[in-house]
Amino acid sequence: MNRRFITATHIWPMGGTLPEDPVLVFEGSRIIDIIDVEKVDVSQLEHYDGTLIPGLVNAHCHLELSYMEGKIDSGTGLTTFLTEVVTQDPVPEEIVKEAIIRADKEMQEAGIVAVGDISNRAITASVKASSPINYYTFVEMFDFLNPDRANGFYNQYELVYEAFEHAACGPVVRVPHSPYTVSNQLMSRLAQTIQPGMTGSIHMLENEQEGYLLSGAESDYPGFFELLGFGMDHYQAPHCTSMEQFMESGYQPDHMLFVHNTVADRADLGAMRRYNERKNAYLVTCPNANLYIESRLPKYDLWLESKLPICIGTDSYASNGQLSIWHEICTIQNKHPELSWKQLVEWGTVNGAIALGMQRELGSLESGKSPGLVLLEHTPDELINESILPRKII
Ligand SMILES: [Zn+2]
């Protein structure tokens, strides 16, 4: 197989150690060695101006919502956003499928090599099966806190799960949507589906309203659920926080993605740290979606204080103008210049790969892996900046 000897002004491997003047030796998509430039015949050397990083990992996406670009108003808050999403006029399947194909290609071109994808239907299965992107599919369930409907909803989503399994499009697991949309009954059924080593996911603490609902205070959610035909007369608030509710639920996979955490405070992050003492917890941020929906970002200083690993997601085209992890990194850096580019690239590569259980192949530029290769192109004396577009090299 054809060998390529690739180097650049800088290489950020995100794992392992490098020789003084490193050259990555690729055979096809696999790194078979990392050697010093002295050992390479200069005529074979591919040199790039800029910084090489591993392929990017999108830890949270809803590929099936790719047709919703520009359809939902920005800055209205979560409940209005959700109401608009679920009350959209039906869209022909062909249009939905074309948008899925486009979004998958867009992610490939943006240097993304793996995606944790939330799925409520199986419409993305064939694209995932043929895409070079490694997909981890989270079949997401909810019953709008209606225990009587828990089994019905479970069975409905079980068909989605089976369709993904049948399509052989990578790992597929069943996950709860959020603490404010899943009854204890449905949570218990989901807990029974946990397999050793699997990664789970939940939308967590997206805004204050879920805390109000669970604590028994007034909130926007009963009105929202009623609008969808799910009365809340039966509901008895557990009088606890979202994280307390989750920790009691019994749904505890070995790896757990807590997504958004927009209003998570020290106590909430403390609960995630306790989860992390026995299992592995990851904080997933989707900054552009947070800005789109809620016009605010999470308290990253508290996230860093928790020392939990942080991953990055794009969320969906319902709340984002593009599906690019690099763009998310730029958004965070723009608002938090104290965070280094290298640290943010770590969030957007190796942390996501570990969270999705794909670190054996992806996440870092190390011998034996096929992690993809992305160039952040800049002149030798230029620093990394947000005008750079990631260029996929492998
Ligand atoms: Zn989401």
Tab-separated table of C-alpha atoms and ligand atoms in Angstrom:
chain	number	residue	atom	x	y	z
A	1	MET	CA	0.000	0.000	0.000
A	2	ASN	CA	1.124	3.521	-0.756
A	3	ARG	CA	2.952	5.157	2.135
A	4	ARG	CA	2.723	8.863	2.917
A	5	PHE	CA	5.212	10.732	5.097
A	6	ILE	CA	3.366	13.748	6.470
A	7	THR	CA	4.543	16.634	8.598
A	8	ALA	CA	3.662	20.276	9.306
A	9	THR	CA	4.793	23.368	11.194
A	10	HIS	CA	3.133	21.920	14.305
A	11	ILE	CA	1.586	18.564	15.172
A	12	TRP	CA	-0.832	18.246	18.089
A	13	PRO	CA	-1.110	14.477	18.596
A	14	MET	CA	-3.519	14.583	21.608
A	15	GLY	CA	-1.930	11.408	22.935
A	16	GLY	CA	1.382	9.534	23.045
A	17	THR	CA	4.796	11.156	22.584
A	18	LEU	CA	6.479	12.518	19.464
A	19	PRO	CA	10.123	12.533	18.311
A	20	GLU	CA	11.799	15.946	18.037
A	21	ASP	CA	10.889	16.566	14.364
A	22	PRO	CA	7.974	14.187	13.885
A	23	VAL	CA	6.767	12.727	10.625
A	24	LEU	CA	3.532	10.705	10.546
A	25	VAL	CA	3.847	7.604	8.378
A	26	PHE	CA	0.480	6.636	6.915
A	27	GLU	CA	-0.410	3.457	5.076
A	28	GLY	CA	-3.857	4.183	3.685
A	29	SER	CA	-5.761	5.724	6.574
A	30	ARG	CA	-3.623	4.065	9.274
A	31	ILE	CA	-0.631	5.566	11.079
A	32	ILE	CA	1.953	2.787	11.004
A	33	ASP	CA	4.798	4.764	12.569
A	34	ILE	CA	5.845	8.203	13.788
A	35	ILE	CA	9.533	8.841	13.020
A	36	ASP	CA	12.042	11.657	13.091
A	37	VAL	CA	12.419	13.643	9.867
A	38	GLU	CA	16.084	12.578	9.675
A	39	LYS	CA	14.922	9.071	8.800
A	40	VAL	CA	12.796	10.215	5.843
A	41	ASP	CA	13.906	10.701	2.259
A	42	VAL	CA	13.150	14.414	1.672
A	43	SER	CA	11.656	13.739	-1.764
A	44	GLN	CA	8.917	11.664	-0.085
A	45	LEU	CA	8.039	14.250	2.544
A	46	GLU	CA	4.620	15.987	2.442
A	47	HIS	CA	4.991	19.224	4.393
A	48	TYR	CA	2.088	21.502	5.343
A	49	ASP	CA	2.086	25.039	6.712
A	50	GLY	CA	-0.042	24.944	9.840
A	51	THR	CA	-1.055	22.600	12.645
A	52	LEU	CA	-2.070	18.980	12.178
A	53	ILE	CA	-4.668	17.523	14.537
A	54	PRO	CA	-6.581	14.203	14.657
A	55	GLY	CA	-10.023	13.912	13.057
A	56	LEU	CA	-12.717	15.719	15.067
A	57	VAL	CA	-15.432	13.980	17.105
A	58	ASN	CA	-19.000	15.307	17.295
A	59	ALA	CA	-20.314	13.947	20.589
A	60	HIS	CA	-23.903	15.156	20.167
A	61	CYS	CA	-25.889	15.524	16.969
A	62	HIS	CA	-29.417	14.874	15.681
A	63	LEU	CA	-28.660	13.998	12.050
A	64	GLU	CA	-32.340	13.295	11.326
A	65	LEU	CA	-33.215	16.970	11.990
A	66	SER	CA	-30.867	18.241	9.269
A	67	TYR	CA	-33.824	19.391	7.135
A	68	MET	CA	-34.766	21.976	9.794
A	69	GLU	CA	-32.091	24.513	8.892
A	70	GLY	CA	-33.420	28.029	9.448
A	71	LYS	CA	-36.948	26.818	10.291
A	72	ILE	CA	-36.939	27.640	14.010
A	73	ASP	CA	-36.632	31.136	15.467
A	74	SER	CA	-33.520	31.895	17.470
A	75	GLY	CA	-33.418	33.261	21.021
A	76	THR	CA	-36.934	32.271	22.121
A	77	GLY	CA	-35.952	29.924	24.968
A	78	LEU	CA	-36.197	26.152	25.180
A	79	THR	CA	-39.942	25.534	25.580
A	80	THR	CA	-40.877	27.783	22.653
A	81	PHE	CA	-38.076	26.132	20.651
A	82	LEU	CA	-39.337	22.610	21.450
A	83	THR	CA	-42.933	23.599	20.696
A	84	GLU	CA	-41.863	24.918	17.287
A	85	VAL	CA	-39.827	21.755	16.583
A	86	VAL	CA	-42.669	19.350	17.367
A	87	THR	CA	-45.429	21.381	15.685
A	88	GLN	CA	-43.651	21.801	12.319
A	89	ASP	CA	-45.660	20.804	9.249
A	90	PRO	CA	-44.690	17.338	8.009
A	91	VAL	CA	-41.888	17.351	5.450
A	92	PRO	CA	-41.684	14.852	2.552
A	93	GLU	CA	-39.330	11.969	3.334
A	94	GLU	CA	-37.242	12.699	0.223
A	95	ILE	CA	-36.377	16.168	1.511
A	96	VAL	CA	-35.476	14.780	4.939
A	97	LYS	CA	-33.242	12.129	3.342
A	98	GLU	CA	-31.470	14.589	1.042
A	99	ALA	CA	-30.725	16.843	4.012
A	100	ILE	CA	-29.299	13.865	5.950
A	101	ILE	CA	-26.983	12.958	3.043
A	102	ARG	CA	-25.843	16.599	2.742
A	103	ALA	CA	-25.190	16.922	6.481
A	104	ASP	CA	-23.192	13.666	6.595
A	105	LYS	CA	-20.996	14.910	3.697
A	106	GLU	CA	-20.635	18.307	5.331
A	107	MET	CA	-19.337	16.672	8.521
A	108	GLN	CA	-16.864	14.531	6.555
A	109	GLU	CA	-15.509	17.622	4.803
A	110	ALA	CA	-15.255	19.467	8.134
A	111	GLY	CA	-12.846	16.759	9.349
A	112	ILE	CA	-15.340	14.941	11.592
A	113	VAL	CA	-14.607	11.207	11.923
A	114	ALA	CA	-17.095	10.131	14.587
A	115	VAL	CA	-20.565	11.249	15.676
A	116	GLY	CA	-22.709	10.442	18.707
A	117	ASP	CA	-26.125	10.733	17.080
A	118	ILE	CA	-29.495	10.982	18.801
A	119	SER	CA	-32.196	9.199	16.812
A	120	ASN	CA	-35.949	9.136	17.334
A	121	ARG	CA	-36.540	7.395	13.996
A	122	ALA	CA	-34.514	5.093	11.741
A	123	ILE	CA	-34.398	7.378	8.704
A	124	THR	CA	-30.617	7.937	9.038
A	125	ALA	CA	-29.712	4.218	9.089
A	126	SER	CA	-28.737	3.743	5.436
A	127	VAL	CA	-26.605	6.914	5.334
A	128	LYS	CA	-24.829	5.863	8.537
A	129	ALA	CA	-24.210	2.360	7.162
A	130	SER	CA	-22.408	3.663	4.059
A	131	SER	CA	-20.682	6.751	5.524
A	132	PRO	CA	-16.952	6.741	6.372
A	133	ILE	CA	-17.933	8.542	9.601
A	134	ASN	CA	-18.133	6.248	12.632
A	135	TYR	CA	-21.611	6.696	14.076
A	136	TYR	CA	-22.683	5.785	17.612
A	137	THR	CA	-26.481	5.796	17.553
A	138	PHE	CA	-28.468	6.726	20.645
A	139	VAL	CA	-32.097	5.645	20.147
A	140	GLU	CA	-33.744	8.224	22.344
A	141	MET	CA	-36.959	7.508	24.241
A	142	PHE	CA	-39.456	9.657	26.136
A	143	ASP	CA	-43.041	9.351	27.378
A	144	PHE	CA	-43.724	12.922	28.599
A	145	LEU	CA	-43.803	11.633	32.193
A	146	ASN	CA	-46.801	9.408	31.479
A	147	PRO	CA	-46.137	6.075	33.246
A	148	ASP	CA	-49.254	4.588	31.615
A	149	ARG	CA	-47.697	5.211	28.218
A	150	ALA	CA	-44.178	4.041	29.120
A	151	ASN	CA	-44.519	0.547	27.628
A	152	GLY	CA	-46.239	1.822	24.492
A	153	PHE	CA	-43.484	4.334	23.820
A	154	TYR	CA	-40.788	1.798	24.665
A	155	ASN	CA	-42.188	-0.654	22.125
A	156	GLN	CA	-42.474	2.044	19.479
A	157	TYR	CA	-38.800	3.046	19.899
A	158	GLU	CA	-37.731	-0.585	20.149
A	159	LEU	CA	-38.655	-0.880	16.451
A	160	VAL	CA	-36.294	2.031	15.734
A	161	TYR	CA	-33.573	0.275	17.727
A	162	GLU	CA	-34.089	-2.944	15.770
A	163	ALA	CA	-33.927	-1.107	12.447
A	164	PHE	CA	-30.548	0.402	13.358
A	165	GLU	CA	-29.248	-2.960	14.563
A	166	HIS	CA	-30.373	-4.546	11.322
A	167	ALA	CA	-28.638	-1.815	9.286
A	168	ALA	CA	-25.275	-2.636	10.942
A	169	CYS	CA	-24.319	1.039	11.082
A	170	GLY	CA	-22.166	0.943	14.231
A	171	PRO	CA	-23.015	0.720	17.925
A	172	VAL	CA	-26.656	1.381	18.831
A	173	VAL	CA	-28.066	1.801	22.333
A	174	ARG	CA	-31.303	2.983	23.969
A	175	VAL	CA	-31.174	6.218	25.969
A	176	PRO	CA	-33.571	8.523	27.879
A	177	HIS	CA	-34.238	11.989	26.438
A	178	SER	CA	-34.121	13.985	29.680
A	179	PRO	CA	-35.164	13.978	33.350
A	180	TYR	CA	-38.223	16.082	32.477
A	181	THR	CA	-39.656	13.873	29.710
A	182	VAL	CA	-39.056	10.301	30.948
A	183	SER	CA	-41.138	8.606	33.687
A	184	ASN	CA	-39.578	6.340	36.337
A	185	GLN	CA	-41.263	3.406	34.605
A	186	LEU	CA	-39.592	4.123	31.277
A	187	MET	CA	-36.280	4.805	33.039
A	188	SER	CA	-36.452	1.351	34.681
A	189	ARG	CA	-37.057	-0.322	31.338
A	190	LEU	CA	-34.118	1.557	29.839
A	191	ALA	CA	-31.941	0.560	32.806
A	192	GLN	CA	-32.586	-3.091	31.928
A	193	THR	CA	-31.066	-2.589	28.471
A	194	ILE	CA	-27.640	-1.509	29.719
A	195	GLN	CA	-24.711	-3.568	28.411
A	196	PRO	CA	-21.168	-3.599	29.849
A	197	GLY	CA	-18.949	-0.901	28.328
A	198	MET	CA	-21.764	0.983	26.643
A	199	THR	CA	-22.126	4.745	26.390
A	200	GLY	CA	-25.411	6.370	27.387
A	201	SER	CA	-26.608	9.936	26.925
A	202	ILE	CA	-29.135	12.343	28.405
A	203	HIS	CA	-30.064	15.988	27.789
A	204	MET	CA	-29.361	17.535	31.193
A	205	LEU	CA	-30.210	20.902	32.771
A	206	GLU	CA	-30.912	22.765	29.553
A	207	ASN	CA	-32.658	25.616	31.360
A	208	GLU	CA	-34.248	26.400	34.731
A	209	GLN	CA	-37.711	25.107	33.789
A	210	GLU	CA	-36.920	21.413	34.334
A	211	GLY	CA	-35.776	22.186	37.870
A	212	TYR	CA	-39.035	24.020	38.543
A	213	LEU	CA	-41.073	21.068	37.217
A	214	LEU	CA	-39.234	18.421	39.259
A	215	SER	CA	-39.300	20.508	42.415
A	216	GLY	CA	-43.066	20.993	42.183
A	217	ALA	CA	-42.947	24.703	41.336
A	218	GLU	CA	-44.746	26.284	38.417
A	219	SER	CA	-43.060	25.735	35.051
A	220	ASP	CA	-43.633	25.943	31.296
A	221	TYR	CA	-43.652	22.180	30.828
A	222	PRO	CA	-47.202	21.120	31.865
A	223	GLY	CA	-48.591	23.542	29.252
A	224	PHE	CA	-46.161	22.216	26.639
A	225	PHE	CA	-47.042	18.569	27.368
A	226	GLU	CA	-50.782	19.329	27.312
A	227	LEU	CA	-50.380	20.997	23.937
A	228	LEU	CA	-48.983	17.680	22.710
A	229	GLY	CA	-51.920	15.761	24.188
A	230	PHE	CA	-50.250	14.562	27.373
A	231	GLY	CA	-52.185	15.693	30.425
A	232	MET	CA	-50.256	16.188	33.649
A	233	ASP	CA	-53.061	15.753	36.196
A	234	HIS	CA	-51.527	12.490	37.428
A	235	TYR	CA	-48.088	14.020	37.916
A	236	GLN	CA	-46.550	14.182	41.361
A	237	ALA	CA	-43.332	16.118	41.457
A	238	PRO	CA	-40.467	14.163	43.062
A	239	HIS	CA	-39.223	17.373	44.742
A	240	CYS	CA	-35.634	16.877	43.707
A	241	THR	CA	-33.140	18.212	41.176
A	242	SER	CA	-32.610	16.811	37.670
A	243	MET	CA	-29.353	15.139	38.702
A	244	GLU	CA	-30.885	13.685	41.888
A	245	GLN	CA	-33.709	12.272	39.774
A	246	PHE	CA	-31.208	10.790	37.324
A	247	MET	CA	-28.976	9.295	40.023
A	248	GLU	CA	-32.042	7.566	41.541
A	249	SER	CA	-33.250	6.229	38.202
A	250	GLY	CA	-31.010	3.157	37.996
A	251	TYR	CA	-29.893	4.065	34.456
A	252	GLN	CA	-26.121	3.931	34.941
A	253	PRO	CA	-24.096	2.828	31.941
A	254	ASP	CA	-20.289	2.594	32.193
A	255	HIS	CA	-19.913	5.782	30.123
A	256	MET	CA	-22.497	8.550	30.423
A	257	LEU	CA	-22.759	11.749	28.375
A	258	PHE	CA	-24.445	14.640	30.188
A	259	VAL	CA	-25.434	16.961	27.357
A	260	HIS	CA	-25.783	20.783	27.639
A	261	ASN	CA	-25.666	21.360	31.431
A	262	THR	CA	-26.426	24.975	30.582
A	263	VAL	CA	-27.693	25.792	34.076
A	264	ALA	CA	-25.708	23.152	36.011
A	265	ASP	CA	-24.412	24.531	39.313
A	266	ARG	CA	-21.748	23.173	41.685
A	267	ALA	CA	-24.168	20.711	43.298
A	268	ASP	CA	-25.200	19.287	39.901
A	269	LEU	CA	-21.593	18.913	38.796
A	270	GLY	CA	-20.856	17.351	42.194
A	271	ALA	CA	-23.494	14.689	41.438
A	272	MET	CA	-21.835	14.014	38.061
A	273	ARG	CA	-18.491	13.684	39.850
A	274	ARG	CA	-20.035	11.113	42.177
A	275	TYR	CA	-21.277	9.234	39.114
A	276	ASN	CA	-17.730	9.432	37.794
A	277	GLU	CA	-16.329	7.795	40.933
A	278	ARG	CA	-17.944	4.470	39.987
A	279	LYS	CA	-18.466	4.922	36.246
A	280	ASN	CA	-17.321	7.485	33.660
A	281	ALA	CA	-19.119	10.814	33.257
A	282	TYR	CA	-18.545	13.268	30.389
A	283	LEU	CA	-19.798	16.830	30.012
A	284	VAL	CA	-20.928	17.597	26.466
A	285	THR	CA	-21.278	21.172	25.291
A	286	CYS	CA	-23.049	22.444	22.161
A	287	PRO	CA	-22.239	26.157	22.402
A	288	ASN	CA	-23.784	27.364	19.138
A	289	ALA	CA	-27.073	25.601	19.963
A	290	ASN	CA	-27.072	27.098	23.467
A	291	LEU	CA	-26.608	30.553	21.961
A	292	TYR	CA	-29.272	29.869	19.320
A	293	ILE	CA	-31.906	28.614	21.764
A	294	GLU	CA	-31.117	30.273	25.081
A	295	SER	CA	-28.674	33.057	24.114
A	296	ARG	CA	-26.225	31.918	26.796
A	297	LEU	CA	-23.381	29.488	27.407
A	298	PRO	CA	-22.809	27.078	30.312
A	299	LYS	CA	-20.536	28.042	33.200
A	300	TYR	CA	-17.351	26.508	31.816
A	301	ASP	CA	-15.361	27.677	34.851
A	302	LEU	CA	-17.447	25.299	37.000
A	303	TRP	CA	-17.050	22.550	34.395
A	304	LEU	CA	-13.268	22.912	34.571
A	305	GLU	CA	-13.375	22.997	38.356
A	306	SER	CA	-15.198	19.616	38.287
A	307	LYS	CA	-12.231	18.114	36.390
A	308	LEU	CA	-14.663	15.957	34.394
A	309	PRO	CA	-13.720	15.414	30.735
A	310	ILE	CA	-15.450	17.802	28.339
A	311	CYS	CA	-16.615	16.863	24.832
A	312	ILE	CA	-18.144	18.984	22.069
A	313	GLY	CA	-21.285	18.481	19.982
A	314	THR	CA	-23.041	20.446	17.259
A	315	ASP	CA	-26.608	19.534	18.225
A	316	SER	CA	-28.810	19.743	15.105
A	317	TYR	CA	-29.693	22.007	12.211
A	318	ALA	CA	-32.837	22.951	14.192
A	319	SER	CA	-30.560	25.054	16.415
A	320	ASN	CA	-27.342	25.508	14.427
A	321	GLY	CA	-26.290	26.930	11.077
A	322	GLN	CA	-23.655	24.246	10.435
A	323	LEU	CA	-22.389	20.940	11.785
A	324	SER	CA	-18.732	21.741	12.436
A	325	ILE	CA	-16.855	20.925	15.627
A	326	TRP	CA	-14.162	23.418	14.609
A	327	HIS	CA	-16.837	26.127	14.451
A	328	GLU	CA	-17.990	25.163	17.973
A	329	ILE	CA	-14.383	25.380	19.188
A	330	CYS	CA	-14.084	28.887	17.683
A	331	THR	CA	-17.323	29.963	19.404
A	332	ILE	CA	-16.015	28.842	22.808
A	333	GLN	CA	-12.593	30.438	22.254
A	334	ASN	CA	-14.212	33.695	21.171
A	335	LYS	CA	-16.182	33.945	24.437
A	336	HIS	CA	-13.436	32.410	26.584
A	337	PRO	CA	-10.028	33.521	25.288
A	338	GLU	CA	-8.481	32.154	28.493
A	339	LEU	CA	-9.080	28.606	27.164
A	340	SER	CA	-6.246	27.533	24.874
A	341	TRP	CA	-6.877	26.295	21.341
A	342	LYS	CA	-5.031	23.105	22.201
A	343	GLN	CA	-7.263	22.439	25.196
A	344	LEU	CA	-10.364	22.972	23.044
A	345	VAL	CA	-9.006	20.656	20.336
A	346	GLU	CA	-8.596	18.040	23.085
A	347	TRP	CA	-12.315	18.470	23.901
A	348	GLY	CA	-13.166	18.124	20.197
A	349	THR	CA	-11.038	15.055	19.459
A	350	VAL	CA	-9.687	12.602	22.027
A	351	ASN	CA	-12.277	13.292	24.746
A	352	GLY	CA	-15.138	12.557	22.364
A	353	ALA	CA	-13.409	9.420	21.063
A	354	ILE	CA	-13.004	8.094	24.622
A	355	ALA	CA	-16.612	8.970	25.502
A	356	LEU	CA	-17.895	7.000	22.495
A	357	GLY	CA	-15.565	4.056	23.204
A	358	MET	CA	-13.678	4.648	19.929
A	359	GLN	CA	-10.247	5.600	21.290
A	360	ARG	CA	-8.636	2.405	20.040
A	361	GLU	CA	-8.887	3.763	16.470
A	362	LEU	CA	-9.704	7.462	16.818
A	363	GLY	CA	-9.007	10.605	18.826
A	364	SER	CA	-5.203	10.912	18.741
A	365	LEU	CA	-2.322	10.730	16.275
A	366	GLU	CA	-0.675	7.542	17.504
A	367	SER	CA	0.844	4.592	15.731
A	368	GLY	CA	-1.706	1.866	14.985
A	369	LYS	CA	-4.721	4.173	14.863
A	370	SER	CA	-6.790	5.445	11.911
A	371	PRO	CA	-7.776	8.734	13.502
A	372	GLY	CA	-8.187	10.925	10.403
A	373	LEU	CA	-5.934	13.924	9.864
A	374	VAL	CA	-7.004	17.563	9.808
A	375	LEU	CA	-4.907	20.608	8.933
A	376	LEU	CA	-5.464	23.992	10.546
A	377	GLU	CA	-3.730	25.954	7.833
A	378	HIS	CA	-1.683	29.004	8.840
A	379	THR	CA	1.711	30.528	8.053
A	380	PRO	CA	4.601	29.619	10.389
A	381	ASP	CA	4.412	32.932	12.265
A	382	GLU	CA	0.621	33.135	12.383
A	383	LEU	CA	-1.257	31.849	15.445
A	384	ILE	CA	-4.327	29.625	15.310
A	385	ASN	CA	-7.389	31.806	14.854
A	386	GLU	CA	-11.052	31.533	13.997
A	387	SER	CA	-10.656	32.518	10.345
A	388	ILE	CA	-9.027	29.115	9.720
A	389	LEU	CA	-11.152	26.456	8.056
A	390	PRO	CA	-10.183	22.879	8.917
A	391	ARG	CA	-8.834	21.003	5.888
A	392	LYS	CA	-9.227	17.242	5.777
A	393	ILE	CA	-5.912	15.653	4.752
A	394	ILE	CA	-6.883	12.017	5.443
B	1	ZN	ZN	-29.816	17.447	21.536
